[in-house]
Structure formats: C-alpha cells, structure tokens
mmCIF file of N, CA and C in Angstrom:
data_model
loop_
_atom_site.group_PDB
_atom_site.id
_atom_site.type_symbol
_atom_site.label_atom_id
_atom_site.label_comp_id
_atom_site.label_asym_id
_atom_site.label_seq_id
_atom_site.Cartn_x
_atom_site.Cartn_y
_atom_site.Cartn_z
ATOM 1 N N UNK G 1 11.283 5.872 -25.444
ATOM 2 C CA UNK G 1 11.112 6.059 -24.024
ATOM 3 C C UNK G 1 12.346 5.603 -23.285
ATOM 4 N N UNK G 2 12.749 6.348 -22.261
ATOM 5 C CA UNK G 2 13.922 5.928 -21.501
ATOM 6 C C UNK G 2 13.575 4.721 -20.635
ATOM 7 N N UNK G 3 14.558 3.870 -20.475
ATOM 8 C CA UNK G 3 14.386 2.666 -19.653
ATOM 9 C C UNK G 3 14.574 3.048 -18.190
ATOM 10 N N UNK G 4 13.502 2.948 -17.412
ATOM 11 C CA UNK G 4 13.541 3.314 -16.004
ATOM 12 C C UNK G 4 13.596 2.042 -15.174
ATOM 13 N N UNK G 5 14.593 1.969 -14.306
ATOM 14 C CA UNK G 5 14.745 0.788 -13.462
ATOM 15 C C UNK G 5 14.048 1.041 -12.133
ATOM 16 N N UNK G 6 13.142 0.119 -11.770
ATOM 17 C CA UNK G 6 12.414 0.223 -10.513
ATOM 18 C C UNK G 6 13.301 -0.287 -9.383
ATOM 19 N N UNK G 7 13.199 0.325 -8.199
ATOM 20 C CA UNK G 7 13.977 -0.175 -7.068
ATOM 21 C C UNK G 7 13.470 -1.556 -6.653
ATOM 22 N N UNK G 8 14.402 -2.402 -6.327
ATOM 23 C CA UNK G 8 14.049 -3.766 -5.938
ATOM 24 C C UNK G 8 13.638 -3.809 -4.476
ATOM 25 N N UNK G 9 12.580 -4.571 -4.196
ATOM 26 C CA UNK G 9 12.145 -4.753 -2.805
ATOM 27 C C UNK G 9 12.633 -6.079 -2.254
ATOM 28 N N UNK G 10 13.389 -6.818 -3.048
ATOM 29 C CA UNK G 10 13.929 -8.102 -2.620
ATOM 30 C C UNK G 10 15.123 -7.847 -1.700
ATOM 31 N N UNK G 11 15.073 -8.363 -0.428
ATOM 32 C CA UNK G 11 16.178 -8.101 0.490
ATOM 33 C C UNK G 11 17.505 -8.665 -0.006
ATOM 34 N N UNK G 12 17.477 -9.762 -0.774
ATOM 35 C CA UNK G 12 18.730 -10.347 -1.238
ATOM 36 C C UNK G 12 19.365 -9.481 -2.323
ATOM 37 N N UNK G 13 18.556 -8.703 -3.033
ATOM 38 C CA UNK G 13 19.094 -7.856 -4.092
ATOM 39 C C UNK G 13 19.719 -6.589 -3.527
ATOM 40 N N UNK G 14 19.366 -6.233 -2.307
ATOM 41 C CA UNK G 14 19.883 -5.013 -1.717
ATOM 42 C C UNK G 14 21.226 -5.229 -1.036
ATOM 43 N N UNK G 15 21.642 -6.460 -0.897
ATOM 44 C CA UNK G 15 22.922 -6.731 -0.250
ATOM 45 C C UNK G 15 22.819 -6.493 1.232
ATOM 46 N N UNK G 16 23.945 -6.270 1.872
ATOM 47 C CA UNK G 16 23.932 -6.001 3.307
ATOM 48 C C UNK G 16 24.118 -7.273 4.104
ATOM 49 N N UNK G 17 24.179 -7.107 5.418
ATOM 50 C CA UNK G 17 24.412 -8.247 6.296
ATOM 51 C C UNK G 17 23.184 -9.137 6.348
ATOM 52 N N UNK G 18 23.420 -10.416 6.268
ATOM 53 C CA UNK G 18 22.343 -11.389 6.404
ATOM 54 C C UNK G 18 21.524 -11.576 5.141
ATOM 55 N N UNK G 19 21.904 -10.983 4.040
ATOM 56 C CA UNK G 19 21.146 -11.142 2.807
ATOM 57 C C UNK G 19 21.408 -12.520 2.237
ATOM 58 N N UNK G 20 20.327 -13.243 2.004
ATOM 59 C CA UNK G 20 20.431 -14.576 1.418
ATOM 60 C C UNK G 20 19.663 -14.575 0.115
ATOM 61 N N UNK G 21 20.119 -15.361 -0.845
ATOM 62 C CA UNK G 21 19.373 -15.407 -2.098
ATOM 63 C C UNK G 21 17.992 -16.031 -1.858
ATOM 64 N N UNK G 22 17.007 -15.468 -2.520
ATOM 65 C CA UNK G 22 15.638 -15.965 -2.353
ATOM 66 C C UNK G 22 15.543 -17.367 -2.945
ATOM 67 N N UNK G 23 14.900 -18.260 -2.196
ATOM 68 C CA UNK G 23 14.714 -19.625 -2.667
ATOM 69 C C UNK G 23 13.590 -19.631 -3.693
ATOM 70 N N UNK G 24 13.804 -20.194 -4.873
ATOM 71 C CA UNK G 24 12.757 -20.162 -5.890
ATOM 72 C C UNK G 24 11.567 -21.029 -5.463
ATOM 73 N N UNK G 25 10.384 -20.494 -5.694
ATOM 74 C CA UNK G 25 9.172 -21.237 -5.368
ATOM 75 C C UNK G 25 8.844 -22.113 -6.562
ATOM 76 N N UNK G 26 8.820 -23.411 -6.325
ATOM 77 C CA UNK G 26 8.543 -24.347 -7.396
ATOM 78 C C UNK G 26 7.060 -24.673 -7.362
ATOM 79 N N UNK G 27 6.361 -24.270 -8.393
ATOM 80 C CA UNK G 27 4.919 -24.483 -8.433
ATOM 81 C C UNK G 27 4.619 -25.849 -9.022
ATOM 82 N N UNK G 28 3.512 -26.405 -8.574
ATOM 83 C CA UNK G 28 3.042 -27.688 -9.086
ATOM 84 C C UNK G 28 2.379 -27.468 -10.441
ATOM 85 N N UNK G 29 2.115 -28.562 -11.118
ATOM 86 C CA UNK G 29 1.413 -28.488 -12.399
ATOM 87 C C UNK G 29 -0.009 -28.001 -12.167
ATOM 88 N N UNK G 30 -0.503 -27.161 -13.070
ATOM 89 C CA UNK G 30 -1.846 -26.597 -12.922
ATOM 90 C C UNK G 30 -2.934 -27.615 -13.215
ATOM 91 N N UNK G 31 -2.587 -28.689 -13.932
ATOM 92 C CA UNK G 31 -3.553 -29.740 -14.248
ATOM 93 C C UNK G 31 -3.147 -31.034 -13.568
ATOM 94 N N UNK G 32 -4.130 -31.801 -13.117
ATOM 95 C CA UNK G 32 -3.820 -33.089 -12.502
ATOM 96 C C UNK G 32 -3.654 -34.143 -13.589
ATOM 97 N N UNK G 33 -3.494 -35.397 -13.198
ATOM 98 C CA UNK G 33 -3.245 -36.476 -14.157
ATOM 99 C C UNK G 33 -4.423 -36.679 -15.115
ATOM 100 N N UNK G 34 -5.635 -36.333 -14.689
ATOM 101 C CA UNK G 34 -6.815 -36.483 -15.536
ATOM 102 C C UNK G 34 -7.091 -35.252 -16.391
ATOM 103 N N UNK G 35 -6.257 -34.228 -16.293
ATOM 104 C CA UNK G 35 -6.427 -33.027 -17.087
ATOM 105 C C UNK G 35 -7.346 -31.988 -16.469
ATOM 106 N N UNK G 36 -7.717 -32.187 -15.215
ATOM 107 C CA UNK G 36 -8.582 -31.218 -14.529
ATOM 108 C C UNK G 36 -7.726 -30.159 -13.834
ATOM 109 N N UNK G 37 -8.286 -28.957 -13.721
ATOM 110 C CA UNK G 37 -7.594 -27.879 -13.012
ATOM 111 C C UNK G 37 -7.484 -28.212 -11.539
ATOM 112 N N UNK G 38 -6.326 -27.924 -10.970
ATOM 113 C CA UNK G 38 -6.118 -28.126 -9.540
ATOM 114 C C UNK G 38 -6.475 -26.844 -8.807
ATOM 115 N N UNK G 39 -6.861 -26.934 -7.526
ATOM 116 C CA UNK G 39 -7.119 -25.711 -6.757
ATOM 117 C C UNK G 39 -5.864 -24.840 -6.715
ATOM 118 N N UNK G 40 -6.043 -23.534 -6.844
ATOM 119 C CA UNK G 40 -4.896 -22.618 -6.928
ATOM 120 C C UNK G 40 -4.023 -22.631 -5.685
ATOM 121 N N UNK G 41 -4.628 -22.772 -4.504
ATOM 122 C CA UNK G 41 -3.817 -22.710 -3.294
ATOM 123 C C UNK G 41 -2.901 -23.923 -3.169
ATOM 124 N N UNK G 42 -3.212 -25.007 -3.851
ATOM 125 C CA UNK G 42 -2.371 -26.210 -3.809
ATOM 126 C C UNK G 42 -1.115 -26.035 -4.660
ATOM 127 N N UNK G 43 -1.182 -25.201 -5.671
ATOM 128 C CA UNK G 43 -0.071 -25.063 -6.620
ATOM 129 C C UNK G 43 1.215 -24.580 -5.967
ATOM 130 N N UNK G 44 1.124 -23.783 -4.913
ATOM 131 C CA UNK G 44 2.336 -23.234 -4.299
ATOM 132 C C UNK G 44 2.704 -23.915 -2.986
ATOM 133 N N UNK G 45 2.084 -25.052 -2.676
ATOM 134 C CA UNK G 45 2.432 -25.764 -1.443
ATOM 135 C C UNK G 45 3.803 -26.424 -1.589
ATOM 136 N N UNK G 46 4.534 -26.549 -0.472
ATOM 137 C CA UNK G 46 5.874 -27.131 -0.553
ATOM 138 C C UNK G 46 5.843 -28.603 -0.938
ATOM 139 N N UNK G 47 6.938 -29.046 -1.507
ATOM 140 C CA UNK G 47 7.074 -30.441 -1.918
ATOM 141 C C UNK G 47 7.624 -31.228 -0.734
ATOM 142 N N UNK G 48 6.786 -32.075 -0.130
ATOM 143 C CA UNK G 48 7.184 -32.849 1.045
ATOM 144 C C UNK G 48 6.514 -34.219 0.968
ATOM 145 N N UNK G 49 7.248 -35.301 1.262
ATOM 146 C CA UNK G 49 6.656 -36.639 1.157
ATOM 147 C C UNK G 49 5.499 -36.884 2.135
ATOM 148 N N UNK G 50 5.488 -36.201 3.267
ATOM 149 C CA UNK G 50 4.384 -36.382 4.213
ATOM 150 C C UNK G 50 3.149 -35.591 3.781
ATOM 151 N N UNK G 51 3.350 -34.521 3.025
ATOM 152 C CA UNK G 51 2.257 -33.661 2.607
ATOM 153 C C UNK G 51 1.574 -34.164 1.339
ATOM 154 N N UNK G 52 2.308 -34.873 0.499
ATOM 155 C CA UNK G 52 1.758 -35.331 -0.781
ATOM 156 C C UNK G 52 0.499 -36.182 -0.628
ATOM 157 N N UNK G 53 0.454 -37.171 0.295
ATOM 158 C CA UNK G 53 -0.789 -37.947 0.432
ATOM 159 C C UNK G 53 -1.977 -37.086 0.857
ATOM 160 N N UNK G 54 -1.728 -36.062 1.656
ATOM 161 C CA UNK G 54 -2.809 -35.158 2.060
ATOM 162 C C UNK G 54 -3.344 -34.377 0.859
ATOM 163 N N UNK G 55 -2.443 -33.884 0.032
ATOM 164 C CA UNK G 55 -2.850 -33.124 -1.149
ATOM 165 C C UNK G 55 -3.637 -34.016 -2.096
ATOM 166 N N UNK G 56 -3.145 -35.228 -2.312
ATOM 167 C CA UNK G 56 -3.846 -36.160 -3.197
ATOM 168 C C UNK G 56 -5.220 -36.517 -2.649
ATOM 169 N N UNK G 57 -5.320 -36.754 -1.339
ATOM 170 C CA UNK G 57 -6.615 -37.071 -0.727
ATOM 171 C C UNK G 57 -7.563 -35.877 -0.843
ATOM 172 N N UNK G 58 -7.055 -34.666 -0.660
ATOM 173 C CA UNK G 58 -7.888 -33.471 -0.779
ATOM 174 C C UNK G 58 -8.436 -33.356 -2.198
ATOM 175 N N UNK G 59 -7.588 -33.571 -3.184
ATOM 176 C CA UNK G 59 -8.028 -33.468 -4.574
ATOM 177 C C UNK G 59 -9.002 -34.585 -4.942
ATOM 178 N N UNK G 60 -8.850 -35.746 -4.337
ATOM 179 C CA UNK G 60 -9.767 -36.863 -4.566
ATOM 180 C C UNK G 60 -11.110 -36.659 -3.889
ATOM 181 N N UNK G 61 -11.130 -35.805 -2.858
ATOM 182 C CA UNK G 61 -12.356 -35.597 -2.098
ATOM 183 C C UNK G 61 -12.439 -36.486 -0.875
ATOM 184 N N UNK G 62 -11.321 -37.096 -0.479
ATOM 185 C CA UNK G 62 -11.281 -37.956 0.705
ATOM 186 C C UNK G 62 -10.976 -37.094 1.926
ATOM 187 N N UNK G 63 -11.989 -36.335 2.356
ATOM 188 C CA UNK G 63 -11.790 -35.368 3.424
ATOM 189 C C UNK G 63 -11.636 -36.034 4.784
ATOM 190 N N UNK G 64 -12.147 -37.244 4.942
ATOM 191 C CA UNK G 64 -11.964 -37.972 6.207
ATOM 192 C C UNK G 64 -10.479 -38.263 6.419
ATOM 193 N N UNK G 65 -9.784 -38.651 5.371
ATOM 194 C CA UNK G 65 -8.351 -38.914 5.473
ATOM 195 C C UNK G 65 -7.600 -37.621 5.822
ATOM 196 N N UNK G 66 -7.959 -36.530 5.158
ATOM 197 C CA UNK G 66 -7.297 -35.249 5.429
ATOM 198 C C UNK G 66 -7.535 -34.843 6.875
ATOM 199 N N UNK G 67 -8.767 -35.023 7.346
ATOM 200 C CA UNK G 67 -9.118 -34.640 8.717
ATOM 201 C C UNK G 67 -8.285 -35.443 9.725
ATOM 202 N N UNK G 68 -8.083 -36.739 9.466
ATOM 203 C CA UNK G 68 -7.329 -37.592 10.397
ATOM 204 C C UNK G 68 -5.831 -37.341 10.343
ATOM 205 N N UNK G 69 -5.297 -37.167 9.146
ATOM 206 C CA UNK G 69 -3.844 -37.154 8.978
ATOM 207 C C UNK G 69 -3.203 -35.771 9.039
ATOM 208 N N UNK G 70 -3.965 -34.712 8.890
ATOM 209 C CA UNK G 70 -3.363 -33.374 8.866
ATOM 210 C C UNK G 70 -2.667 -33.057 10.185
ATOM 211 N N UNK G 71 -3.290 -33.376 11.306
ATOM 212 C CA UNK G 71 -2.666 -33.096 12.602
ATOM 213 C C UNK G 71 -1.409 -33.925 12.798
ATOM 214 N N UNK G 72 -1.394 -35.155 12.294
ATOM 215 C CA UNK G 72 -0.202 -35.999 12.389
ATOM 216 C C UNK G 72 0.958 -35.378 11.603
ATOM 217 N N UNK G 73 0.673 -34.848 10.431
ATOM 218 C CA UNK G 73 1.711 -34.192 9.629
ATOM 219 C C UNK G 73 2.223 -32.942 10.332
ATOM 220 N N UNK G 74 1.309 -32.172 10.932
ATOM 221 C CA UNK G 74 1.707 -30.955 11.647
ATOM 222 C C UNK G 74 2.613 -31.300 12.825
ATOM 223 N N UNK G 75 2.270 -32.350 13.567
ATOM 224 C CA UNK G 75 3.063 -32.727 14.743
ATOM 225 C C UNK G 75 4.410 -33.340 14.378
ATOM 226 N N UNK G 76 4.473 -34.088 13.280
ATOM 227 C CA UNK G 76 5.680 -34.834 12.941
ATOM 228 C C UNK G 76 6.680 -34.041 12.111
ATOM 229 N N UNK G 77 6.297 -32.892 11.590
ATOM 230 C CA UNK G 77 7.177 -32.162 10.688
ATOM 231 C C UNK G 77 7.732 -30.917 11.373
ATOM 232 N N UNK G 78 8.991 -30.592 11.070
ATOM 233 C CA UNK G 78 9.614 -29.410 11.670
ATOM 234 C C UNK G 78 9.610 -28.207 10.724
ATOM 235 N N UNK G 79 9.292 -28.426 9.462
ATOM 236 C CA UNK G 79 9.279 -27.351 8.476
ATOM 237 C C UNK G 79 8.009 -26.512 8.656
ATOM 238 N N UNK G 80 8.128 -25.210 8.949
ATOM 239 C CA UNK G 80 6.927 -24.390 9.169
ATOM 240 C C UNK G 80 6.050 -24.254 7.925
ATOM 241 N N UNK G 81 6.654 -24.326 6.726
ATOM 242 C CA UNK G 81 5.853 -24.236 5.502
ATOM 243 C C UNK G 81 4.970 -25.464 5.342
ATOM 244 N N UNK G 82 5.504 -26.635 5.663
ATOM 245 C CA UNK G 82 4.727 -27.875 5.569
ATOM 246 C C UNK G 82 3.623 -27.878 6.620
ATOM 247 N N UNK G 83 3.946 -27.401 7.823
ATOM 248 C CA UNK G 83 2.933 -27.314 8.881
ATOM 249 C C UNK G 83 1.800 -26.377 8.458
ATOM 250 N N UNK G 84 2.165 -25.250 7.877
ATOM 251 C CA UNK G 84 1.146 -24.293 7.435
ATOM 252 C C UNK G 84 0.300 -24.877 6.302
ATOM 253 N N UNK G 85 0.923 -25.613 5.394
ATOM 254 C CA UNK G 85 0.181 -26.213 4.282
ATOM 255 C C UNK G 85 -0.797 -27.276 4.787
ATOM 256 N N UNK G 86 -0.353 -28.116 5.723
ATOM 257 C CA UNK G 86 -1.246 -29.133 6.289
ATOM 258 C C UNK G 86 -2.395 -28.473 7.049
ATOM 259 N N UNK G 87 -2.090 -27.417 7.775
ATOM 260 C CA UNK G 87 -3.133 -26.683 8.482
ATOM 261 C C UNK G 87 -4.119 -26.035 7.520
ATOM 262 N N UNK G 88 -3.626 -25.542 6.406
ATOM 263 C CA UNK G 88 -4.491 -24.936 5.389
ATOM 264 C C UNK G 88 -5.425 -25.975 4.775
ATOM 265 N N UNK G 89 -4.895 -27.161 4.483
ATOM 266 C CA UNK G 89 -5.747 -28.225 3.948
ATOM 267 C C UNK G 89 -6.841 -28.593 4.950
ATOM 268 N N UNK G 90 -6.463 -28.682 6.223
ATOM 269 C CA UNK G 90 -7.440 -29.024 7.264
ATOM 270 C C UNK G 90 -8.478 -27.915 7.418
ATOM 271 N N UNK G 91 -8.035 -26.665 7.353
ATOM 272 C CA UNK G 91 -8.951 -25.540 7.493
ATOM 273 C C UNK G 91 -9.937 -25.469 6.329
ATOM 274 N N UNK G 92 -9.493 -25.857 5.151
ATOM 275 C CA UNK G 92 -10.341 -25.772 3.963
ATOM 276 C C UNK G 92 -11.514 -26.745 3.997
ATOM 277 N N UNK G 93 -11.436 -27.808 4.799
ATOM 278 C CA UNK G 93 -12.549 -28.758 4.848
ATOM 279 C C UNK G 93 -13.486 -28.495 6.026
ATOM 280 N N UNK G 94 -13.124 -27.550 6.885
ATOM 281 C CA UNK G 94 -14.015 -27.188 7.988
ATOM 282 C C UNK G 94 -15.169 -26.340 7.453
ATOM 283 N N UNK G 95 -16.355 -26.477 8.059
ATOM 284 C CA UNK G 95 -17.475 -25.648 7.606
ATOM 285 C C UNK G 95 -17.250 -24.179 7.958
ATOM 286 N N UNK G 96 -17.795 -23.318 7.147
ATOM 287 C CA UNK G 96 -17.694 -21.876 7.367
ATOM 288 C C UNK G 96 -18.493 -21.512 8.612
ATOM 289 N N UNK G 97 -17.896 -20.822 9.592
ATOM 290 C CA UNK G 97 -18.621 -20.484 10.820
ATOM 291 C C UNK G 97 -19.886 -19.660 10.576
ATOM 292 N N UNK G 98 -19.873 -18.793 9.590
ATOM 293 C CA UNK G 98 -21.059 -17.997 9.290
ATOM 294 C C UNK G 98 -22.203 -18.890 8.807
ATOM 295 N N UNK G 99 -21.892 -19.879 7.985
ATOM 296 C CA UNK G 99 -22.919 -20.790 7.494
ATOM 297 C C UNK G 99 -23.499 -21.606 8.642
ATOM 298 N N UNK G 100 -22.654 -22.046 9.558
ATOM 299 C CA UNK G 100 -23.135 -22.791 10.729
ATOM 300 C C UNK G 100 -24.068 -21.915 11.558
ATOM 301 N N UNK G 101 -23.697 -20.666 11.783
ATOM 302 C CA UNK G 101 -24.532 -19.742 12.548
ATOM 303 C C UNK G 101 -25.880 -19.519 11.857
ATOM 304 N N UNK G 102 -25.844 -19.294 10.547
ATOM 305 C CA UNK G 102 -27.090 -19.083 9.810
ATOM 306 C C UNK G 102 -27.977 -20.326 9.825
ATOM 307 N N UNK G 103 -27.385 -21.498 9.753
ATOM 308 C CA UNK G 103 -28.158 -22.738 9.827
ATOM 309 C C UNK G 103 -28.833 -22.873 11.192
ATOM 310 N N UNK G 104 -28.090 -22.589 12.259
ATOM 311 C CA UNK G 104 -28.672 -22.673 13.598
ATOM 312 C C UNK G 104 -29.782 -21.649 13.794
ATOM 313 N N UNK G 105 -29.596 -20.435 13.288
ATOM 314 C CA UNK G 105 -30.647 -19.421 13.372
ATOM 315 C C UNK G 105 -31.883 -19.836 12.576
ATOM 316 N N UNK G 106 -31.677 -20.426 11.410
ATOM 317 C CA UNK G 106 -32.800 -20.898 10.594
ATOM 318 C C UNK G 106 -33.567 -21.999 11.302
ATOM 319 N N UNK G 107 -32.841 -22.949 11.887
ATOM 320 C CA UNK G 107 -33.503 -24.035 12.617
ATOM 321 C C UNK G 107 -34.253 -23.495 13.835
ATOM 322 N N UNK G 108 -33.674 -22.534 14.526
ATOM 323 C CA UNK G 108 -34.355 -21.920 15.662
ATOM 324 C C UNK G 108 -35.630 -21.202 15.239
ATOM 325 N N UNK G 109 -35.556 -20.453 14.145
ATOM 326 C CA UNK G 109 -36.735 -19.763 13.633
ATOM 327 C C UNK G 109 -37.800 -20.763 13.206
ATOM 328 N N UNK G 110 -37.400 -21.823 12.538
ATOM 329 C CA UNK G 110 -38.350 -22.857 12.116
ATOM 330 C C UNK G 110 -39.028 -23.488 13.337
ATOM 331 N N UNK G 111 -38.240 -23.821 14.350
ATOM 332 C CA UNK G 111 -38.813 -24.395 15.576
ATOM 333 C C UNK G 111 -39.777 -23.436 16.252
ATOM 334 N N UNK G 112 -39.415 -22.159 16.313
ATOM 335 C CA UNK G 112 -40.302 -21.160 16.907
ATOM 336 C C UNK G 112 -41.612 -21.072 16.138
ATOM 337 N N UNK G 113 -41.540 -21.041 14.812
ATOM 338 C CA UNK G 113 -42.760 -20.937 14.009
ATOM 339 C C UNK G 113 -43.645 -22.169 14.152
ATOM 340 N N UNK G 114 -43.052 -23.351 14.230
ATOM 341 C CA UNK G 114 -43.829 -24.573 14.430
ATOM 342 C C UNK G 114 -44.531 -24.533 15.780
ATOM 343 N N UNK G 115 -43.820 -24.198 16.839
ATOM 344 C CA UNK G 115 -44.421 -24.130 18.178
ATOM 345 C C UNK G 115 -45.484 -23.038 18.247
ATOM 346 N N UNK G 116 -45.235 -21.897 17.630
ATOM 347 C CA UNK G 116 -46.198 -20.807 17.658
ATOM 348 C C UNK G 116 -47.473 -21.186 16.892
ATOM 349 N N UNK G 117 -47.295 -21.924 15.787
ATOM 350 C CA UNK G 117 -48.445 -22.342 14.987
ATOM 351 C C UNK G 117 -49.326 -23.316 15.756
ATOM 352 N N UNK G 118 -48.722 -24.282 16.459
ATOM 353 C CA UNK G 118 -49.495 -25.309 17.153
ATOM 354 C C UNK G 118 -50.027 -24.842 18.501
ATOM 355 N N UNK G 119 -49.250 -24.065 19.236
ATOM 356 C CA UNK G 119 -49.637 -23.723 20.600
ATOM 357 C C UNK G 119 -50.010 -22.248 20.788
ATOM 358 N N UNK G 120 -49.817 -21.430 19.801
ATOM 359 C CA UNK G 120 -50.042 -19.998 19.949
ATOM 360 C C UNK G 120 -51.481 -19.567 19.774
ATOM 361 N N UNK G 121 -52.336 -20.426 19.288
ATOM 362 C CA UNK G 121 -53.710 -20.024 19.022
ATOM 363 C C UNK G 121 -54.649 -20.459 20.090
#
C-alpha cells in the first residue's frame, strides 16, 4: 500500500506568520500514590503550585476545602488554564441542576399528596 500523508491541522506545522510550536501537554500519572485511578479530567490539568492543593483535596474528597479555595485560586492567578481548572474543580462539586429540580418536584408532589390525603376527604 502506498504511504499517504494526511494534511496537518496543527497551525505550527503549516508555517506562516505567527506560527508558534505547540506546547506539549504534560499529563499527570493515571494512578495516585495508593494505586487508585485518578479522575480523567484531572490528568490534563496544568501543573501549578496553587492548583495542586485543590486537586489533592478533590481526590481526597475534601470538597469543603475545594469550595472555599477555588475562588481564591481563580482570583489570584493570571494563567487562564489554571483559572479554568480551578473553576472546573469547583463546578464538579456543585449539585446537578436537573437533580435539584427533580428533588423539589418530588417534595412538592409528596406535600400535595399528604395534604390531599388528610384534608381532601
């Protein structure tokens, strides 16, 4: 079979004005110190000293710490990747809006049925 070269979609490979070499993405280890799998979205987060305690707290399950410190990291850092990573960690511990809506609807239905049972007859 002939060797067919695919066109590159990398802007740095195409040359031209303003082309910069792509910065390699350094992925974290897939396993933590205890040998457990880490969440996939954490593997590609940037390496930053302010972000590391947040990542460690998230993996430990200390969501109160993440909730308190994520906004501080976002405000104190100028790197947009670090800001996005801290925001992602904070977003991941928030409850799903659909689940909150379904819970409120369930509680409303339960309250209606209780009131209808006691006062409807």
